[in-house]
PDB file of C-alpha atoms in Angstrom:
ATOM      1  CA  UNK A   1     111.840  67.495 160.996  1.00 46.00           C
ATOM      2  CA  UNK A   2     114.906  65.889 160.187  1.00 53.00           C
ATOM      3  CA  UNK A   3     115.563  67.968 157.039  1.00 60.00           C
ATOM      4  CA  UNK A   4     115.400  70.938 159.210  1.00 55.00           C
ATOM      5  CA  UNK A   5     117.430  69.042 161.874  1.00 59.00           C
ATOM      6  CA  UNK A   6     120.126  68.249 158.416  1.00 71.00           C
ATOM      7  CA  UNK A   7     120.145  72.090 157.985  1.00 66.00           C
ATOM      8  CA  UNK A   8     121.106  73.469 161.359  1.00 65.00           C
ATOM      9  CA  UNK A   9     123.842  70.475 161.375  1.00 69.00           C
ATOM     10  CA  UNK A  10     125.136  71.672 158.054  1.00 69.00           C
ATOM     11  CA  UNK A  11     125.004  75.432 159.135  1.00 64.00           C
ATOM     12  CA  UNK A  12     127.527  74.574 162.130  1.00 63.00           C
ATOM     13  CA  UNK A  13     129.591  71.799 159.777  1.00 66.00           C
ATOM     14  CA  UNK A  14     129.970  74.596 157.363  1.00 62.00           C
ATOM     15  CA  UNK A  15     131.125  76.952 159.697  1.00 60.00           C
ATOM     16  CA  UNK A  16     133.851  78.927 158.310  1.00 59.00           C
ATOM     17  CA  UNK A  17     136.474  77.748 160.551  1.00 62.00           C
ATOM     18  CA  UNK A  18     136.635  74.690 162.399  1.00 71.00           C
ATOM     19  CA  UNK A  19     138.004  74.164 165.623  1.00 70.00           C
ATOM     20  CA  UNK A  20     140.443  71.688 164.132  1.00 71.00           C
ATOM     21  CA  UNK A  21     141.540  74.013 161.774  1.00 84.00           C
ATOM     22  CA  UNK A  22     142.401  77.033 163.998  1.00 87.00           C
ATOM     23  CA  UNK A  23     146.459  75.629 164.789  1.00 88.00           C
ATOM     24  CA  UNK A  24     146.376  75.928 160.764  1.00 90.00           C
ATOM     25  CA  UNK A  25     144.730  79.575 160.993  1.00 90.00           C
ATOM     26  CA  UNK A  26     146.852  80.971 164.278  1.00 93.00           C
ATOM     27  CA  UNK A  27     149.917  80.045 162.171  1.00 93.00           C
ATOM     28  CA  UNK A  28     148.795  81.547 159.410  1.00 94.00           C
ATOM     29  CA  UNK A  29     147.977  84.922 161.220  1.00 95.00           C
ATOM     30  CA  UNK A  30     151.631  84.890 163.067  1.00 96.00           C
ATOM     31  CA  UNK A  31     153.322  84.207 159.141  1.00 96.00           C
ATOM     32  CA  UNK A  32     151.113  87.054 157.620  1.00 96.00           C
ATOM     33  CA  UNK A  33     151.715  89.706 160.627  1.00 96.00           C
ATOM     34  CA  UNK A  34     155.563  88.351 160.229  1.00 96.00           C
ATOM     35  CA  UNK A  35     155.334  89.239 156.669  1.00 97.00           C
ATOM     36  CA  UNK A  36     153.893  92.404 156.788  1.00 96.00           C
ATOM     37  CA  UNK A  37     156.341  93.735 159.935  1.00 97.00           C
ATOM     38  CA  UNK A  38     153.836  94.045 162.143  1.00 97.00           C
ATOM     39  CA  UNK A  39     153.315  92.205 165.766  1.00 97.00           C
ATOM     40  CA  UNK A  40     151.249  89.077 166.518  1.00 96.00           C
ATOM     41  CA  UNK A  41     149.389  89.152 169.531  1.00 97.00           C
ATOM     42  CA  UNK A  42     146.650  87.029 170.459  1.00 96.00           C
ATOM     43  CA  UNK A  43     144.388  89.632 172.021  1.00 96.00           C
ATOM     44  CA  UNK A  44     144.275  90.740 168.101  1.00 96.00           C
ATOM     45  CA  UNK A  45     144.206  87.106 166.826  1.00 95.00           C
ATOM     46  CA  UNK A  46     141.453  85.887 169.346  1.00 93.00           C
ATOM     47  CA  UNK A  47     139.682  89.317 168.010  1.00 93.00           C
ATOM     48  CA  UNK A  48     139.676  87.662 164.223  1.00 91.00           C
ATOM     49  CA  UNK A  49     138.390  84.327 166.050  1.00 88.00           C
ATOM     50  CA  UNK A  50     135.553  86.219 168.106  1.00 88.00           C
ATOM     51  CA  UNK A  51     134.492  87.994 164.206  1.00 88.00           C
ATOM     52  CA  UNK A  52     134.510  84.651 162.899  1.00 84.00           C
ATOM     53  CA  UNK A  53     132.273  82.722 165.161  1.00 83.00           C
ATOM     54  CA  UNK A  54     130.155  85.423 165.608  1.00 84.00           C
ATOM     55  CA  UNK A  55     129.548  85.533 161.735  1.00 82.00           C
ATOM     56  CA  UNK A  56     128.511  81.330 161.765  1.00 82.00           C
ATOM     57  CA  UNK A  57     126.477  81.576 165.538  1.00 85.00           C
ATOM     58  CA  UNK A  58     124.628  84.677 162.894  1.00 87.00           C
ATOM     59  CA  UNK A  59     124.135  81.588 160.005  1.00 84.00           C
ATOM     60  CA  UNK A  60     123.385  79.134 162.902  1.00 85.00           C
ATOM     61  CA  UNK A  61     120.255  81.055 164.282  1.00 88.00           C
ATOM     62  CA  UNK A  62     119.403  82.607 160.770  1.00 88.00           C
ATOM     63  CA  UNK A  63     118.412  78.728 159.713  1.00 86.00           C
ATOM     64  CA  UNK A  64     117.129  78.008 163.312  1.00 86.00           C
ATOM     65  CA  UNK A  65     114.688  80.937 163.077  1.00 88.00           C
ATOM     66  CA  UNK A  66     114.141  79.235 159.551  1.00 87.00           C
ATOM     67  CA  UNK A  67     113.677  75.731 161.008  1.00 86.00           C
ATOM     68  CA  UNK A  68     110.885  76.999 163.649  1.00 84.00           C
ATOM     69  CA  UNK A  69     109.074  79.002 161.258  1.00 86.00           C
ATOM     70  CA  UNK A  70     108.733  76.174 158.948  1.00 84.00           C
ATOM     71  CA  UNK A  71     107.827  73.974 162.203  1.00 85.00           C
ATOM     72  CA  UNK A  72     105.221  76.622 163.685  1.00 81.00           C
ATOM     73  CA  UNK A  73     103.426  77.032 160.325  1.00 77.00           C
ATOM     74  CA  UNK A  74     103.550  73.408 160.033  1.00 76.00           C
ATOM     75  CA  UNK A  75     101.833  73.269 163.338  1.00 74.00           C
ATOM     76  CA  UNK A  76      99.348  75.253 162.624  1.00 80.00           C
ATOM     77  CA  UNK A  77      98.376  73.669 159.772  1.00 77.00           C
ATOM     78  CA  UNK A  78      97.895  70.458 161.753  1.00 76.00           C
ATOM     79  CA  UNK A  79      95.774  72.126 164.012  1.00 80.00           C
ATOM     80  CA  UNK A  80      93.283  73.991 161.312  1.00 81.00           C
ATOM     81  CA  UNK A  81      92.827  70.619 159.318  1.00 82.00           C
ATOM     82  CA  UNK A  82      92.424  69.064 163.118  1.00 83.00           C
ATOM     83  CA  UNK A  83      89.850  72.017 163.708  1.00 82.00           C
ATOM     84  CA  UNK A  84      87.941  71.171 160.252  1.00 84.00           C
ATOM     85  CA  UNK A  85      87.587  67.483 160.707  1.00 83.00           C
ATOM     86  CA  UNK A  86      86.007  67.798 164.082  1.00 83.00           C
ATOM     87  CA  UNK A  87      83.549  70.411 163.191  1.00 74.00           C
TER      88      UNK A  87
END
């Protein structure tokens, strides 16, 4: 259990942006948008933000489905040798 609970922990550590990091990231959206002439908004930068932790909740629940398949099989397996013994 707690490899699985390691997993989902590194899923959301890896995220691709952390929340400390997204000063860093907002300035570096205004500096690119500068540099390309175009306008910075934050309708459009909280867009790139809303694609981004969409994309790591997506890696969060693929290794939580992950985690409770591995658990539920586990389970079951339990239960059969459980079923054996006391037959």
């Amino acid at each position: 259990w707690i490899s699985k609970t390691n997993t989902l922990k590194n899923a959301a550590n890896d995220a691709k942006w952390k929340v400390n990091d997204l000063a860093d990231k907002a300035r570096d959206y205004i500096n690119e948008k500068r540099n390309n002439d175009e306008e910075a908004t934050q309708e459009d930068w909280l867009e790139r933000v809303k694609s981004n932790i969409s994309d790591t909740w997506d890696d969060i629940k693929d290794k939580a489905d992950e985690a409770w398949e591995k658990t539920k099989d586990a389970a079951e397996d339990v239960k059969a040798e459980w079923r054996k013994k006391t037959n």
